[in-house]
């Protein structure tokens, strides 16, 4: 194999990775937007912080829900501290405990945290989000 062929394959692989990451980012942003829209409309700007309202109760025990909610809130506060955006210091964007509205908070989630939230969602909410993408909840998310 010639060096020029190796170089060509290298750049093809590099471009494939970049295009794939770009596509994943678009999907992530879209799902975050849809999730925040559904939770925000149904439970208000801070309802997402009360997991028992929207969690799949048959799938998780009360203890598991409380544990996941606690871990989520700790992670969210850590993520907020790393942000330099003035949006996270405005009183109208925070509740009395210092947590952001869903529209700001959802943006702080990593892809892994987003997957955890999707896994926790009750069937109705998951189906509503999946419908946005013309798919079933089973096709959209297999936990």
PDB file of C-alpha atoms in Angstrom:
ATOM      1  CA  UNK A   1       0.000   0.000   0.000  1.00  0.00           C
ATOM      2  CA  UNK A   2       1.301   3.429  -0.925  1.00  0.00           C
ATOM      3  CA  UNK A   3       1.633   6.240   1.578  1.00  0.00           C
ATOM      4  CA  UNK A   4      -0.847   8.343  -0.426  1.00  0.00           C
ATOM      5  CA  UNK A   5      -3.479   5.589  -0.013  1.00  0.00           C
ATOM      6  CA  UNK A   6      -2.878   5.409   3.735  1.00  0.00           C
ATOM      7  CA  UNK A   7      -3.167   9.181   3.933  1.00  0.00           C
ATOM      8  CA  UNK A   8      -6.396   9.134   1.919  1.00  0.00           C
ATOM      9  CA  UNK A   9      -7.926   6.512   4.259  1.00  0.00           C
ATOM     10  CA  UNK A  10      -6.833   8.520   7.273  1.00  0.00           C
ATOM     11  CA  UNK A  11      -8.648  11.615   6.022  1.00  0.00           C
ATOM     12  CA  UNK A  12     -11.725   9.586   5.057  1.00  0.00           C
ATOM     13  CA  UNK A  13     -11.881   8.154   8.592  1.00  0.00           C
ATOM     14  CA  UNK A  14     -11.331  11.585  10.099  1.00  0.00           C
ATOM     15  CA  UNK A  15     -14.105  13.132   8.007  1.00  0.00           C
ATOM     16  CA  UNK A  16     -16.463  10.257   8.788  1.00  0.00           C
ATOM     17  CA  UNK A  17     -15.888  10.752  12.531  1.00  0.00           C
ATOM     18  CA  UNK A  18     -16.473  14.505  12.258  1.00  0.00           C
ATOM     19  CA  UNK A  19     -19.685  14.074  10.278  1.00  0.00           C
ATOM     20  CA  UNK A  20     -20.908  11.410  12.685  1.00  0.00           C
ATOM     21  CA  UNK A  21     -20.214  13.602  15.729  1.00  0.00           C
ATOM     22  CA  UNK A  22     -21.995  16.511  14.068  1.00  0.00           C
ATOM     23  CA  UNK A  23     -25.053  14.323  13.396  1.00  0.00           C
ATOM     24  CA  UNK A  24     -25.075  13.024  16.990  1.00  0.00           C
ATOM     25  CA  UNK A  25     -24.894  16.589  18.284  1.00  0.00           C
ATOM     26  CA  UNK A  26     -27.908  17.603  16.164  1.00  0.00           C
ATOM     27  CA  UNK A  27     -29.873  14.637  17.509  1.00  0.00           C
ATOM     28  CA  UNK A  28     -28.866  15.427  21.084  1.00  0.00           C
ATOM     29  CA  UNK A  29     -29.939  19.072  20.803  1.00  0.00           C
ATOM     30  CA  UNK A  30     -33.231  18.092  19.199  1.00  0.00           C
ATOM     31  CA  UNK A  31     -34.061  15.515  21.883  1.00  0.00           C
ATOM     32  CA  UNK A  32     -33.108  17.929  24.674  1.00  0.00           C
ATOM     33  CA  UNK A  33     -35.364  20.574  23.131  1.00  0.00           C
ATOM     34  CA  UNK A  34     -38.287  18.182  22.816  1.00  0.00           C
ATOM     35  CA  UNK A  35     -37.801  16.824  26.342  1.00  0.00           C
ATOM     36  CA  UNK A  36     -37.678  20.293  27.891  1.00  0.00           C
ATOM     37  CA  UNK A  37     -40.707  21.356  25.869  1.00  0.00           C
ATOM     38  CA  UNK A  38     -42.814  18.367  27.007  1.00  0.00           C
ATOM     39  CA  UNK A  39     -41.759  18.501  30.661  1.00  0.00           C
ATOM     40  CA  UNK A  40     -41.993  22.296  30.806  1.00  0.00           C
ATOM     41  CA  UNK A  41     -45.487  22.431  29.344  1.00  0.00           C
ATOM     42  CA  UNK A  42     -46.835  19.630  31.497  1.00  0.00           C
ATOM     43  CA  UNK A  43     -45.119  20.341  34.837  1.00  0.00           C
ATOM     44  CA  UNK A  44     -43.984  23.947  34.659  1.00  0.00           C
ATOM     45  CA  UNK A  45     -40.507  25.460  34.643  1.00  0.00           C
ATOM     46  CA  UNK A  46     -39.324  23.598  37.764  1.00  0.00           C
ATOM     47  CA  UNK A  47     -41.476  20.451  37.664  1.00  0.00           C
ATOM     48  CA  UNK A  48     -38.644  18.454  36.128  1.00  0.00           C
ATOM     49  CA  UNK A  49     -36.928  18.579  39.539  1.00  0.00           C
ATOM     50  CA  UNK A  50     -39.748  16.515  41.071  1.00  0.00           C
ATOM     51  CA  UNK A  51     -39.030  13.154  39.515  1.00  0.00           C
ATOM     52  CA  UNK A  52     -42.046  11.448  41.113  1.00  0.00           C
ATOM     53  CA  UNK A  53     -44.312  13.517  38.836  1.00  0.00           C
ATOM     54  CA  UNK A  54     -42.968  12.162  35.570  1.00  0.00           C
ATOM     55  CA  UNK A  55     -41.012   9.004  36.338  1.00  0.00           C
ATOM     56  CA  UNK A  56     -42.083   5.509  35.236  1.00  0.00           C
ATOM     57  CA  UNK A  57     -43.435   4.362  38.635  1.00  0.00           C
ATOM     58  CA  UNK A  58     -43.849   0.718  37.679  1.00  0.00           C
ATOM     59  CA  UNK A  59     -40.211   0.517  36.635  1.00  0.00           C
ATOM     60  CA  UNK A  60     -38.597   2.262  39.627  1.00  0.00           C
ATOM     61  CA  UNK A  61     -39.184   2.081  43.382  1.00  0.00           C
ATOM     62  CA  UNK A  62     -39.673   5.247  45.435  1.00  0.00           C
ATOM     63  CA  UNK A  63     -36.192   4.808  46.881  1.00  0.00           C
ATOM     64  CA  UNK A  64     -34.622   4.520  43.411  1.00  0.00           C
ATOM     65  CA  UNK A  65     -36.479   7.627  42.241  1.00  0.00           C
ATOM     66  CA  UNK A  66     -35.291   9.647  45.256  1.00  0.00           C
ATOM     67  CA  UNK A  67     -31.726   8.417  44.771  1.00  0.00           C
ATOM     68  CA  UNK A  68     -31.685   9.307  41.062  1.00  0.00           C
ATOM     69  CA  UNK A  69     -33.285  12.681  41.753  1.00  0.00           C
ATOM     70  CA  UNK A  70     -30.652  13.478  44.383  1.00  0.00           C
ATOM     71  CA  UNK A  71     -27.762  12.484  42.081  1.00  0.00           C
ATOM     72  CA  UNK A  72     -29.283  14.490  39.230  1.00  0.00           C
ATOM     73  CA  UNK A  73     -29.606  17.622  41.374  1.00  0.00           C
ATOM     74  CA  UNK A  74     -26.036  17.356  42.663  1.00  0.00           C
ATOM     75  CA  UNK A  75     -24.747  16.962  39.105  1.00  0.00           C
ATOM     76  CA  UNK A  76     -26.898  19.859  37.893  1.00  0.00           C
ATOM     77  CA  UNK A  77     -25.560  22.209  40.576  1.00  0.00           C
ATOM     78  CA  UNK A  78     -21.978  21.213  39.724  1.00  0.00           C
ATOM     79  CA  UNK A  79     -22.642  21.899  36.048  1.00  0.00           C
ATOM     80  CA  UNK A  80     -24.128  25.292  36.894  1.00  0.00           C
ATOM     81  CA  UNK A  81     -21.008  26.281  38.828  1.00  0.00           C
ATOM     82  CA  UNK A  82     -18.884  25.645  35.736  1.00  0.00           C
ATOM     83  CA  UNK A  83     -21.044  27.964  33.597  1.00  0.00           C
ATOM     84  CA  UNK A  84     -20.128  31.595  33.029  1.00  0.00           C
ATOM     85  CA  UNK A  85     -23.485  32.524  31.528  1.00  0.00           C
ATOM     86  CA  UNK A  86     -25.378  35.344  33.260  1.00  0.00           C
ATOM     87  CA  UNK A  87     -28.602  33.396  32.639  1.00  0.00           C
ATOM     88  CA  UNK A  88     -27.711  31.154  35.583  1.00  0.00           C
ATOM     89  CA  UNK A  89     -27.563  34.060  38.014  1.00  0.00           C
ATOM     90  CA  UNK A  90     -30.848  35.759  37.154  1.00  0.00           C
ATOM     91  CA  UNK A  91     -33.454  35.256  39.872  1.00  0.00           C
ATOM     92  CA  UNK A  92     -36.291  34.748  37.385  1.00  0.00           C
ATOM     93  CA  UNK A  93     -34.411  31.738  35.955  1.00  0.00           C
ATOM     94  CA  UNK A  94     -33.868  30.045  39.336  1.00  0.00           C
ATOM     95  CA  UNK A  95     -36.149  28.566  41.981  1.00  0.00           C
ATOM     96  CA  UNK A  96     -35.728  29.213  45.718  1.00  0.00           C
ATOM     97  CA  UNK A  97     -33.157  26.406  45.963  1.00  0.00           C
ATOM     98  CA  UNK A  98     -31.043  27.833  43.133  1.00  0.00           C
ATOM     99  CA  UNK A  99     -32.013  25.360  40.405  1.00  0.00           C
ATOM    100  CA  UNK A 100     -32.572  26.622  36.850  1.00  0.00           C
ATOM    101  CA  UNK A 101     -35.723  26.369  34.778  1.00  0.00           C
ATOM    102  CA  UNK A 102     -36.004  23.286  32.620  1.00  0.00           C
ATOM    103  CA  UNK A 103     -35.109  25.280  29.530  1.00  0.00           C
ATOM    104  CA  UNK A 104     -31.752  26.242  31.018  1.00  0.00           C
ATOM    105  CA  UNK A 105     -31.151  23.083  33.034  1.00  0.00           C
ATOM    106  CA  UNK A 106     -31.678  20.670  30.172  1.00  0.00           C
ATOM    107  CA  UNK A 107     -28.895  22.342  28.222  1.00  0.00           C
ATOM    108  CA  UNK A 108     -26.417  21.434  30.965  1.00  0.00           C
ATOM    109  CA  UNK A 109     -27.062  17.700  30.638  1.00  0.00           C
ATOM    110  CA  UNK A 110     -24.422  15.468  29.157  1.00  0.00           C
ATOM    111  CA  UNK A 111     -25.530  12.885  26.609  1.00  0.00           C
ATOM    112  CA  UNK A 112     -25.262  10.216  29.319  1.00  0.00           C
ATOM    113  CA  UNK A 113     -27.472  12.200  31.702  1.00  0.00           C
ATOM    114  CA  UNK A 114     -29.983  12.690  28.895  1.00  0.00           C
ATOM    115  CA  UNK A 115     -30.128   8.918  28.385  1.00  0.00           C
ATOM    116  CA  UNK A 116     -30.738   8.440  32.137  1.00  0.00           C
ATOM    117  CA  UNK A 117     -33.641  10.900  32.028  1.00  0.00           C
ATOM    118  CA  UNK A 118     -35.132   9.159  28.980  1.00  0.00           C
ATOM    119  CA  UNK A 119     -34.891   5.850  30.822  1.00  0.00           C
ATOM    120  CA  UNK A 120     -36.775   7.333  33.788  1.00  0.00           C
ATOM    121  CA  UNK A 121     -39.633   8.828  31.739  1.00  0.00           C
ATOM    122  CA  UNK A 122     -43.105   7.395  32.061  1.00  0.00           C
ATOM    123  CA  UNK A 123     -44.531   5.681  28.986  1.00  0.00           C
ATOM    124  CA  UNK A 124     -46.803   8.564  28.035  1.00  0.00           C
ATOM    125  CA  UNK A 125     -44.035  11.177  27.926  1.00  0.00           C
ATOM    126  CA  UNK A 126     -41.649   8.847  26.123  1.00  0.00           C
ATOM    127  CA  UNK A 127     -44.326   8.120  23.518  1.00  0.00           C
ATOM    128  CA  UNK A 128     -45.010  11.838  23.054  1.00  0.00           C
ATOM    129  CA  UNK A 129     -41.330  12.532  22.447  1.00  0.00           C
ATOM    130  CA  UNK A 130     -40.941   9.528  20.142  1.00  0.00           C
ATOM    131  CA  UNK A 131     -43.958  10.704  18.115  1.00  0.00           C
ATOM    132  CA  UNK A 132     -42.055  13.898  17.293  1.00  0.00           C
ATOM    133  CA  UNK A 133     -39.602  11.680  15.401  1.00  0.00           C
ATOM    134  CA  UNK A 134     -42.292   9.507  13.796  1.00  0.00           C
ATOM    135  CA  UNK A 135     -41.292   6.430  15.740  1.00  0.00           C
ATOM    136  CA  UNK A 136     -42.568   4.301  18.606  1.00  0.00           C
ATOM    137  CA  UNK A 137     -41.188   4.689  22.096  1.00  0.00           C
ATOM    138  CA  UNK A 138     -39.629   1.214  21.800  1.00  0.00           C
ATOM    139  CA  UNK A 139     -37.775   2.205  18.629  1.00  0.00           C
ATOM    140  CA  UNK A 140     -36.813   5.602  20.022  1.00  0.00           C
ATOM    141  CA  UNK A 141     -35.400   4.311  23.305  1.00  0.00           C
ATOM    142  CA  UNK A 142     -34.563   0.766  24.299  1.00  0.00           C
ATOM    143  CA  UNK A 143     -33.465   0.872  27.927  1.00  0.00           C
TER     144      UNK A 143
END
